[in-house]
XYZ file of C-alpha atoms in Angstrom:
75
model
C 93.783 100.382 65.884
C 97.536 100.567 65.635
C 98.922 99.936 62.184
C 102.217 100.182 60.368
C 102.846 103.658 58.949
C 102.151 102.810 55.309
C 99.448 103.384 52.738
C 98.900 99.647 52.378
C 98.348 99.169 56.111
C 95.823 101.995 56.159
C 94.068 100.563 53.122
C 93.910 97.123 54.749
C 92.487 98.570 57.966
C 89.851 100.594 56.126
C 88.812 97.506 54.169
C 88.548 95.545 57.428
C 86.480 98.279 59.065
C 84.058 98.517 56.157
C 83.467 94.777 56.450
C 82.813 94.974 60.198
C 80.248 97.618 61.276
C 80.898 96.988 64.981
C 84.632 97.683 64.618
C 83.856 100.694 62.431
C 81.575 102.146 65.114
C 84.214 101.500 67.804
C 86.877 103.196 65.667
C 84.585 106.191 65.165
C 83.916 106.538 68.881
C 87.611 106.283 69.647
C 88.445 108.907 67.044
C 85.886 111.342 68.442
C 87.306 110.902 71.940
C 90.931 111.391 70.940
C 90.840 113.784 67.996
C 88.602 116.551 69.339
C 90.426 119.219 71.280
C 89.020 122.449 72.617
C 90.580 125.477 70.931
C 91.798 126.915 74.256
C 93.964 123.845 74.875
C 95.438 124.119 71.374
C 96.229 127.812 71.885
C 97.881 127.116 75.246
C 100.000 124.306 73.794
C 101.134 126.393 70.815
C 101.893 129.317 73.119
C 104.072 127.162 75.377
C 105.958 125.729 72.407
C 106.480 129.211 70.985
C 107.875 130.404 74.319
C 110.355 127.514 74.406
C 111.510 128.276 70.866
C 111.731 132.019 71.525
C 113.780 131.428 74.683
C 115.996 128.893 72.952
C 116.781 131.261 70.088
C 117.098 134.429 72.157
C 114.083 136.150 70.648
C 112.494 139.207 72.265
C 110.270 138.933 75.294
C 106.739 137.695 74.929
C 105.477 140.178 77.523
C 102.709 141.450 75.243
C 101.460 137.905 74.698
C 101.745 137.202 78.420
C 99.508 140.203 79.198
C 96.999 139.094 76.574
C 96.950 135.565 77.988
C 96.400 136.789 81.541
C 93.571 139.054 80.388
C 91.927 136.112 78.615
C 92.198 133.947 81.733
C 90.347 136.502 83.853
C 87.708 137.402 81.255
């Protein structure tokens, strides 16, 4: 369900979905499959992004976080 990035496009799509229960169910299934993310994957992604930013801006080492991450992996 790709739409233009506008309030009107979203409104039009929602109106279409409410008029078509089959499409609404398909949209719901698709949302559940793509929106849900396990917390561990979110933490790992944020951690990697933080490391890139810290390295890019010359911030102190993330050694303490690295140790914590390793401990969590082996727990």
